[in-house]
Amino acid sequence: MDPSIYKIVELVGTSPNGWEEAVESVVTRASKTLRNIRIVEVLKLDAKVDDGKVILYRAKVNLSFKFE
Amino acid sequence: MDPSIYKIVELVGTSPNGWEEAVESVVTRASKTLRNIRIVEVLKLDAKVDDGKVILYRAKVNLSFKFE
Amino acid sequence: MDPSIYKIVELVGTSPNGWEEAVESVVTRASKTLRNIRIVEVLKLDAKVDDGKVILYRAKVNLSFKFE
Amino acid sequence: MDPSIYKIVELVGTSPNGWEEAVESVVTRASKTLRNIRIVEVLKLDAKVDDGKVILYRAKVNLSFKFE
Amino acid sequence: MDPSIYKIVELVGTSPNGWEEAVESVVTRASKTLRNIRIVEVLKLDAKVDDGKVILYRAKVNLSFKFE
Amino acid sequence: MDPSIYKIVELVGTSPNGWEEAVESVVTRASKTLRNIRIVEVLKLDAKVDDGKVILYRAKVNLSFKFE
Amino acid sequence: MDPSIYKIVELVGTSPNGWEEAVESVVTRASKTLRNIRIVEVLKLDAKVDDGKVILYRAKVNLSFKFE
Amino acid sequence: MDPSIYKIVELVGTSPNGWEEAVESVVTRASKTLRNIRIVEVLKLDAKVDDGKVILYRAKVNLSFKFE
Amino acid sequence: MDPSIYKIVELVGTSPNGWEEAVESVVTRASKTLRNIRIVEVLKLDAKVDDGKVILYRAKVNLSFKFE
Amino acid sequence: MDPSIYKIVELVGTSPNGWEEAVESVVTRASKTLRNIRIVEVLKLDAKVDDGKVILYRAKVNLSFKFE
Amino acid sequence: MDPSIYKIVELVGTSPNGWEEAVESVVTRASKTLRNIRIVEVLKLDAKVDDGKVILYRAKVNLSFKFE
Amino acid sequence: MDPSIYKIVELVGTSPNGWEEAVESVVTRASKTLRNIRIVEVLKLDAKVDDGKVILYRAKVNLSFKFE
């Protein structure tokens, strides 16, 4: 790692299928506007429930990337 | 959301297959006695180990539902 | 549980496939030198990202085992 | 205080008018089924926003009462 | 441990004699209505003081038991 | 909630009149540049004091909104 | 701010009318003996309840002032 | 409780015999200069060890009392 | 204290009689292999319950000792 | 302070020479695009190590500035 | 350490030159009125920024000393 | 980073000259017995005071290294 500056942003991703896919959805979407993402850290996992079933997994994450 | 009251209860679910299944087992079981569950939040993930292998995944969660 | 002493060590496991596999890799590896591991607890989940994709899942865990 | 046992339950109250009213709504509603409530403690304050305006104040609280 | 569901409730016990007795008073009292309590975890210890003396020990605890 | 991505930003609002007004001032101001704000969460409440009187209420909050 | 030293003290204020008044009561009372109070920070909000009604709002705060 | 102001101070008590005695030693000593102490809350328990034996129990506590 | 290096390890001790004895059991046992233990700090206290009675006190602690 | 709105962003700065220089590098770099920075708060300090030597100091900080 | 009582006070020191000097300024200033200070613990480090430069380092600390 | 396992140990380093030197002393000393240390993270900074002067800086850190 060179003496660079990194920025950390907090995002929430969702998926009907699971938490890993919710995290990946954040990374995929954020990569369209943020270059050089290097770490995604899980802050909180929860899910929406309807009629006794988990219907939407949510992952709150911190994304860190080079601040250019 | 209408001006309702919600209650939050803390439960631990288990599964031999993974943490998402452990969380789902809590939701399924709790839905038998609690109506209108809307959010399940993960508080802690751990697992029992035996003979060098994970044998039981455990998820401590908060369930929130309408307090009727 | 008999009146024994347990020790807790902090480890980080990694996997290209997911967090459960990252946790299992710690348990498998640690079992070669530590006997009687009984609980693995997740402390933190993050992942390395490259070119807009998650490439390495990491799980920081506490392992508890009998202190003999 | 005599040597009694107290129970603590976690609830979320809401109000369109403010957080104190959201807290009072929890106390009023819970008093219908729980006797001898003595303390309400604020755990978290948030609010729903729509069209640039706060529309619903929410207060997550702990209620403690005699366990009879 | 079989793949069961556990529930966790928060209680406060008191005793004029000490914190261990305060914790035991919670377990004894709760056992009258809750079956299969397995763990009591200390969350907070405090005490009431009067005229320069500790007069009532209080223990806030989490009790976990099978959710049947 | 559809499978969208949400972003969370941390802001501090102020008001000479009270904390709810301080929170509302953040929401009003942020809505000029951020669309689809849905939740404002209180992180910290403090106030400036001068000559023995509260002169400025401050609320540190998290705002979440759709990441488009 | 000049290179001064500040002291922080923890106090609890109460009011039958609301939390802002409880905080102001601390500032007013403390200003009689502490000069140059500059910040009051909320640490915890709770309230006493009697007969299903909030009867006393309490605010635990940190007060910072110049240490002369 | 009347609408009074309370102050909270942080102290560490010690005892060669146990933590409850360490807490009581703080209350006894502090009562010489502080009137109307009402609550002592445990913040941290530790102990000094020498030659494989606990030789001094220490309790860090918060004491709250009327601010007159 | 000379400019030495200290190491901290996390252990869990148990006792059927109380938490102080659980802590002492860790110190006694660890002293067989670790020299120059100087501080034991309580991280968490819980207990196993069976048939409505506390049957095993557990203390999770940090032990610090000279790293030679 | 006038009744303004402030924004807080999380950044990581690095320096081969020390943590204060790592913090200053964040402030210097961020000042190119953010006007009216007023506070930098340290959230976490760590460092990269190679061959038994600290080679890169890192400081995770919060920067607050006027939200114009 | 003899079975004494210690008190802990929270202070903020400042310095234009660095955090260690900010901490030392607290110790030097407090020693004029508090005897037998033995430990200073860092609680938070931040700094004031003006025109893109750190102009005042601040250290919030806990000071512990004999309570005589 | 390849799919390796890392271990984290908690240590306290000391120095009469400053916290960075206290951290470096841990890294230097630990490198004699631990290979492939890669990160040192600061957990807590404090110092011993004597006669109104800081005489020994202490840094509690986590060291992570390859678990081979």
PDB file of C-alpha atoms in Angstrom, chain E residues 22-57:
ATOM      1  CA  ALA E  22     -29.456 -11.491  43.458  1.00  0.00           C
ATOM      2  CA  VAL E  23     -28.742 -13.615  40.400  1.00  0.00           C
ATOM      3  CA  GLU E  24     -29.983 -16.773  42.095  1.00  0.00           C
ATOM      4  CA  SER E  25     -33.207 -15.009  43.095  1.00  0.00           C
ATOM      5  CA  VAL E  26     -33.935 -14.324  39.427  1.00  0.00           C
ATOM      6  CA  VAL E  27     -33.299 -17.932  38.466  1.00  0.00           C
ATOM      7  CA  THR E  28     -35.453 -19.291  41.291  1.00  0.00           C
ATOM      8  CA  ARG E  29     -38.346 -16.925  40.601  1.00  0.00           C
ATOM      9  CA  ALA E  30     -38.243 -17.326  36.800  1.00  0.00           C
ATOM     10  CA  SER E  31     -38.149 -21.122  37.060  1.00  0.00           C
ATOM     11  CA  LYS E  32     -41.718 -21.071  38.356  1.00  0.00           C
ATOM     12  CA  THR E  33     -42.999 -19.993  34.935  1.00  0.00           C
ATOM     13  CA  LEU E  34     -40.165 -20.743  32.496  1.00  0.00           C
ATOM     14  CA  ARG E  35     -39.078 -24.318  31.917  1.00  0.00           C
ATOM     15  CA  ASN E  36     -35.660 -25.427  30.734  1.00  0.00           C
ATOM     16  CA  ILE E  37     -33.652 -22.356  31.694  1.00  0.00           C
ATOM     17  CA  ARG E  38     -30.057 -23.165  30.771  1.00  0.00           C
ATOM     18  CA  ILE E  39     -27.931 -19.980  30.997  1.00  0.00           C
ATOM     19  CA  VAL E  40     -28.017 -16.799  33.097  1.00  0.00           C
ATOM     20  CA  GLU E  41     -25.689 -14.037  31.906  1.00  0.00           C
ATOM     21  CA  VAL E  42     -24.810 -10.939  33.947  1.00  0.00           C
ATOM     22  CA  LEU E  43     -25.443  -7.675  32.046  1.00  0.00           C
ATOM     23  CA  LYS E  44     -24.977  -5.130  34.829  1.00  0.00           C
ATOM     24  CA  LEU E  45     -24.330  -5.021  38.563  1.00  0.00           C
ATOM     25  CA  ASP E  46     -25.313  -2.100  40.759  1.00  0.00           C
ATOM     26  CA  ALA E  47     -26.616  -1.481  44.285  1.00  0.00           C
ATOM     27  CA  LYS E  48     -28.773   0.902  46.246  1.00  0.00           C
ATOM     28  CA  VAL E  49     -27.018   2.852  48.986  1.00  0.00           C
ATOM     29  CA  ASP E  50     -28.573   4.403  52.070  1.00  0.00           C
ATOM     30  CA  ASP E  51     -26.833   6.255  54.860  1.00  0.00           C
ATOM     31  CA  GLY E  52     -23.401   5.276  53.532  1.00  0.00           C
ATOM     32  CA  LYS E  53     -24.154   1.547  53.310  1.00  0.00           C
ATOM     33  CA  VAL E  54     -25.057  -0.832  50.484  1.00  0.00           C
ATOM     34  CA  ILE E  55     -28.629  -1.930  51.273  1.00  0.00           C
ATOM     35  CA  LEU E  56     -29.760  -3.751  48.111  1.00  0.00           C
ATOM     36  CA  TYR E  57     -27.669  -5.524  45.469  1.00  0.00           C
TER      37      TYR E  57
END
